[in-house]
Amino acid sequence: QVDLAESGGGSVPAGGSLRLSCVASGYTRGKYYMGWFRQAPGKGREGVALIGRDGPKYVDSVKGRFTISQDNAKNTLYLEMNSLRPEDTAMYYCAAELDRGSDYARPRVSRPGDFTYWGQGTQVTVSI
């Protein structure tokens, strides 16, 4: 069992920045793919960024604006968000999936269902 706790959300004007954090606890031995997802009101959950054995992956809408990183010593995942837009407004979730090795399909940033462990989310609101 992996427990994930997000923090760092808030309300900012368009063009502003935020840094989200996600602390992992519980059974964290082994390597994991870690991802950030978001869900706006009335919409489905969508991927934002993922980091794993192949390095960081981003959806097109955040490329050049968001940066995913992790500090393994602190079991913490980050999402640095710059040049925020009103359409970035959503609940942001951290997710984790065990890296089972190169013989297994890798989780994809476009598929939230590929991830097993989820945090409770942190709200990001970007005003015009």
PDB file of C-alpha atoms in Angstrom:
ATOM      1  CA  GLN A   1       0.000   0.000   0.000  1.00  0.00           C
ATOM      2  CA  VAL A   2       1.347   3.406  -0.998  1.00  0.00           C
ATOM      3  CA  ASP A   3      -0.169   6.512   0.544  1.00  0.00           C
ATOM      4  CA  LEU A   4       0.087   9.803  -1.321  1.00  0.00           C
ATOM      5  CA  ALA A   5      -0.530  13.287   0.062  1.00  0.00           C
ATOM      6  CA  GLU A   6      -0.620  16.349  -2.174  1.00  0.00           C
ATOM      7  CA  SER A   7      -0.122  19.956  -1.125  1.00  0.00           C
ATOM      8  CA  GLY A   8       0.673  23.325  -2.652  1.00  0.00           C
ATOM      9  CA  GLY A   9      -2.543  24.168  -4.435  1.00  0.00           C
ATOM     10  CA  GLY A  10      -4.090  27.608  -4.263  1.00  0.00           C
ATOM     11  CA  SER A  11      -5.600  30.516  -6.145  1.00  0.00           C
ATOM     12  CA  VAL A  12      -3.434  32.567  -8.501  1.00  0.00           C
ATOM     13  CA  PRO A  13      -4.026  35.047 -11.319  1.00  0.00           C
ATOM     14  CA  ALA A  14      -3.388  34.034 -14.903  1.00  0.00           C
ATOM     15  CA  GLY A  15       0.328  34.028 -15.629  1.00  0.00           C
ATOM     16  CA  GLY A  16       1.170  33.061 -12.075  1.00  0.00           C
ATOM     17  CA  SER A  17       3.046  30.053 -10.729  1.00  0.00           C
ATOM     18  CA  LEU A  18       2.518  27.292  -8.206  1.00  0.00           C
ATOM     19  CA  ARG A  19       4.525  24.296  -7.071  1.00  0.00           C
ATOM     20  CA  LEU A  20       2.645  21.182  -6.060  1.00  0.00           C
ATOM     21  CA  SER A  21       4.173  18.528  -3.834  1.00  0.00           C
ATOM     22  CA  CYS A  22       3.233  14.910  -3.248  1.00  0.00           C
ATOM     23  CA  VAL A  23       4.723  12.930  -0.382  1.00  0.00           C
ATOM     24  CA  ALA A  24       4.658   9.137  -0.641  1.00  0.00           C
ATOM     25  CA  SER A  25       4.554   6.918   2.424  1.00  0.00           C
ATOM     26  CA  GLY A  26       3.728   3.340   3.330  1.00  0.00           C
ATOM     27  CA  TYR A  27       5.275   0.494   1.326  1.00  0.00           C
ATOM     28  CA  THR A  28       7.421   2.466  -1.099  1.00  0.00           C
ATOM     29  CA  ARG A  29      10.154  -0.069  -1.766  1.00  0.00           C
ATOM     30  CA  GLY A  30      10.791  -0.664  -5.415  1.00  0.00           C
ATOM     31  CA  LYS A  31      10.604   1.747  -8.284  1.00  0.00           C
ATOM     32  CA  TYR A  32       7.423   3.534  -9.220  1.00  0.00           C
ATOM     33  CA  TYR A  33       6.102   5.547 -12.078  1.00  0.00           C
ATOM     34  CA  MET A  34       4.736   8.776 -10.632  1.00  0.00           C
ATOM     35  CA  GLY A  35       2.225  11.026 -12.298  1.00  0.00           C
ATOM     36  CA  TRP A  36       0.164  14.170 -11.956  1.00  0.00           C
ATOM     37  CA  PHE A  37      -3.422  14.219 -13.152  1.00  0.00           C
ATOM     38  CA  ARG A  38      -6.195  16.779 -12.935  1.00  0.00           C
ATOM     39  CA  GLN A  39      -9.960  16.937 -13.029  1.00  0.00           C
ATOM     40  CA  ALA A  40     -11.989  20.043 -13.717  1.00  0.00           C
ATOM     41  CA  PRO A  41     -15.653  20.287 -12.679  1.00  0.00           C
ATOM     42  CA  GLY A  42     -17.862  18.310 -15.027  1.00  0.00           C
ATOM     43  CA  LYS A  43     -14.915  16.744 -16.841  1.00  0.00           C
ATOM     44  CA  GLY A  44     -13.058  13.478 -16.668  1.00  0.00           C
ATOM     45  CA  ARG A  45      -9.673  12.993 -15.077  1.00  0.00           C
ATOM     46  CA  GLU A  46      -6.843  13.795 -17.474  1.00  0.00           C
ATOM     47  CA  GLY A  47      -3.114  13.295 -17.391  1.00  0.00           C
ATOM     48  CA  VAL A  48      -0.697  16.161 -16.933  1.00  0.00           C
ATOM     49  CA  ALA A  49       2.782  14.681 -16.510  1.00  0.00           C
ATOM     50  CA  LEU A  50       4.512  11.424 -15.664  1.00  0.00           C
ATOM     51  CA  ILE A  51       8.025  10.474 -14.613  1.00  0.00           C
ATOM     52  CA  GLY A  52       9.563   7.021 -14.747  1.00  0.00           C
ATOM     53  CA  ARG A  53      12.297   4.920 -16.335  1.00  0.00           C
ATOM     54  CA  ASP A  54      11.984   6.864 -19.602  1.00  0.00           C
ATOM     55  CA  GLY A  55      12.182  10.264 -17.955  1.00  0.00           C
ATOM     56  CA  PRO A  56       9.436  12.916 -17.874  1.00  0.00           C
ATOM     57  CA  LYS A  57       6.440  12.896 -20.191  1.00  0.00           C
ATOM     58  CA  TYR A  58       3.943  15.735 -20.603  1.00  0.00           C
ATOM     59  CA  VAL A  59       0.647  16.276 -22.311  1.00  0.00           C
ATOM     60  CA  ASP A  60       0.837  18.872 -25.075  1.00  0.00           C
ATOM     61  CA  SER A  61      -1.211  21.473 -23.222  1.00  0.00           C
ATOM     62  CA  VAL A  62       1.396  21.874 -20.450  1.00  0.00           C
ATOM     63  CA  LYS A  63       4.661  21.381 -22.354  1.00  0.00           C
ATOM     64  CA  GLY A  64       7.030  24.262 -21.764  1.00  0.00           C
ATOM     65  CA  ARG A  65       5.003  25.494 -18.787  1.00  0.00           C
ATOM     66  CA  PHE A  66       5.002  22.603 -16.281  1.00  0.00           C
ATOM     67  CA  THR A  67       7.941  20.615 -14.941  1.00  0.00           C
ATOM     68  CA  ILE A  68       7.673  17.309 -13.093  1.00  0.00           C
ATOM     69  CA  SER A  69      10.503  16.237 -10.791  1.00  0.00           C
ATOM     70  CA  GLN A  70      11.128  14.038  -7.788  1.00  0.00           C
ATOM     71  CA  ASP A  71      13.352  13.882  -4.745  1.00  0.00           C
ATOM     72  CA  ASN A  72      13.811  10.200  -3.969  1.00  0.00           C
ATOM     73  CA  ALA A  73      15.511  10.905  -0.640  1.00  0.00           C
ATOM     74  CA  LYS A  74      12.361  12.682   0.505  1.00  0.00           C
ATOM     75  CA  ASN A  75       9.899  10.379  -1.296  1.00  0.00           C
ATOM     76  CA  THR A  76       8.439  13.533  -2.796  1.00  0.00           C
ATOM     77  CA  LEU A  77       7.113  14.314  -6.255  1.00  0.00           C
ATOM     78  CA  TYR A  78       6.812  17.891  -7.502  1.00  0.00           C
ATOM     79  CA  LEU A  79       4.977  19.739 -10.237  1.00  0.00           C
ATOM     80  CA  GLU A  80       6.274  23.210 -10.995  1.00  0.00           C
ATOM     81  CA  MET A  81       3.573  25.120 -12.860  1.00  0.00           C
ATOM     82  CA  ASN A  82       4.347  28.391 -14.610  1.00  0.00           C
ATOM     83  CA  SER A  83       2.383  30.669 -16.946  1.00  0.00           C
ATOM     84  CA  LEU A  84      -0.836  29.311 -15.494  1.00  0.00           C
ATOM     85  CA  ARG A  85      -4.022  29.727 -17.487  1.00  0.00           C
ATOM     86  CA  PRO A  86      -7.673  29.709 -16.401  1.00  0.00           C
ATOM     87  CA  GLU A  87      -8.079  26.373 -18.211  1.00  0.00           C
ATOM     88  CA  ASP A  88      -5.535  24.870 -15.794  1.00  0.00           C
ATOM     89  CA  THR A  89      -8.115  25.243 -13.019  1.00  0.00           C
ATOM     90  CA  ALA A  90      -8.801  21.782 -11.582  1.00  0.00           C
ATOM     91  CA  MET A  91      -8.252  19.408  -8.710  1.00  0.00           C
ATOM     92  CA  TYR A  92      -4.747  18.020  -9.117  1.00  0.00           C
ATOM     93  CA  TYR A  93      -3.973  14.467  -8.094  1.00  0.00           C
ATOM     94  CA  CYS A  94      -0.741  12.586  -7.560  1.00  0.00           C
ATOM     95  CA  ALA A  95      -0.641   8.934  -8.616  1.00  0.00           C
ATOM     96  CA  ALA A  96       1.798   6.032  -8.417  1.00  0.00           C
ATOM     97  CA  GLU A  97       2.181   2.741 -10.231  1.00  0.00           C
ATOM     98  CA  LEU A  98       4.814   0.083  -9.574  1.00  0.00           C
ATOM     99  CA  ASP A  99       7.468  -0.273 -12.267  1.00  0.00           C
ATOM    100  CA  ARG A 100       7.235  -3.996 -12.962  1.00  0.00           C
ATOM    101  CA  GLY A 101      10.141  -4.011 -15.389  1.00  0.00           C
ATOM    102  CA  SER A 102      10.743  -3.706 -19.099  1.00  0.00           C
ATOM    103  CA  ASP A 103       8.744  -6.843 -19.929  1.00  0.00           C
ATOM    104  CA  TYR A 104       5.523  -5.165 -18.798  1.00  0.00           C
ATOM    105  CA  ALA A 105       3.496  -2.376 -20.370  1.00  0.00           C
ATOM    106  CA  ARG A 106       4.399   1.018 -18.974  1.00  0.00           C
ATOM    107  CA  PRO A 107       1.737   3.314 -17.567  1.00  0.00           C
ATOM    108  CA  ARG A 108       0.873   6.207 -19.809  1.00  0.00           C
ATOM    109  CA  VAL A 109       0.165   9.813 -18.907  1.00  0.00           C
ATOM    110  CA  SER A 110      -2.922   9.637 -21.109  1.00  0.00           C
ATOM    111  CA  ARG A 111      -4.440   6.771 -19.128  1.00  0.00           C
ATOM    112  CA  PRO A 112      -5.297   7.458 -15.474  1.00  0.00           C
ATOM    113  CA  GLY A 113      -6.547   3.884 -15.235  1.00  0.00           C
ATOM    114  CA  ASP A 114      -2.960   2.651 -15.529  1.00  0.00           C
ATOM    115  CA  PHE A 115      -2.259   3.950 -12.010  1.00  0.00           C
ATOM    116  CA  THR A 116      -3.190   2.115  -8.821  1.00  0.00           C
ATOM    117  CA  TYR A 117      -2.411   4.526  -5.996  1.00  0.00           C
ATOM    118  CA  TRP A 118      -3.946   7.977  -5.709  1.00  0.00           C
ATOM    119  CA  GLY A 119      -3.851  10.944  -3.371  1.00  0.00           C
ATOM    120  CA  GLN A 120      -6.826  13.030  -2.260  1.00  0.00           C
ATOM    121  CA  GLY A 121      -5.988  15.978  -4.478  1.00  0.00           C
ATOM    122  CA  THR A 122      -5.154  19.661  -4.122  1.00  0.00           C
ATOM    123  CA  GLN A 123      -7.192  22.436  -5.736  1.00  0.00           C
ATOM    124  CA  VAL A 124      -5.645  24.836  -8.229  1.00  0.00           C
ATOM    125  CA  THR A 125      -7.684  27.853  -9.296  1.00  0.00           C
ATOM    126  CA  VAL A 126      -6.440  30.314 -11.907  1.00  0.00           C
ATOM    127  CA  SER A 127      -8.371  33.535 -12.294  1.00  0.00           C
ATOM    128  CA  ILE A 128      -8.546  35.784 -15.336  1.00  0.00           C
TER     129      ILE A 128
END
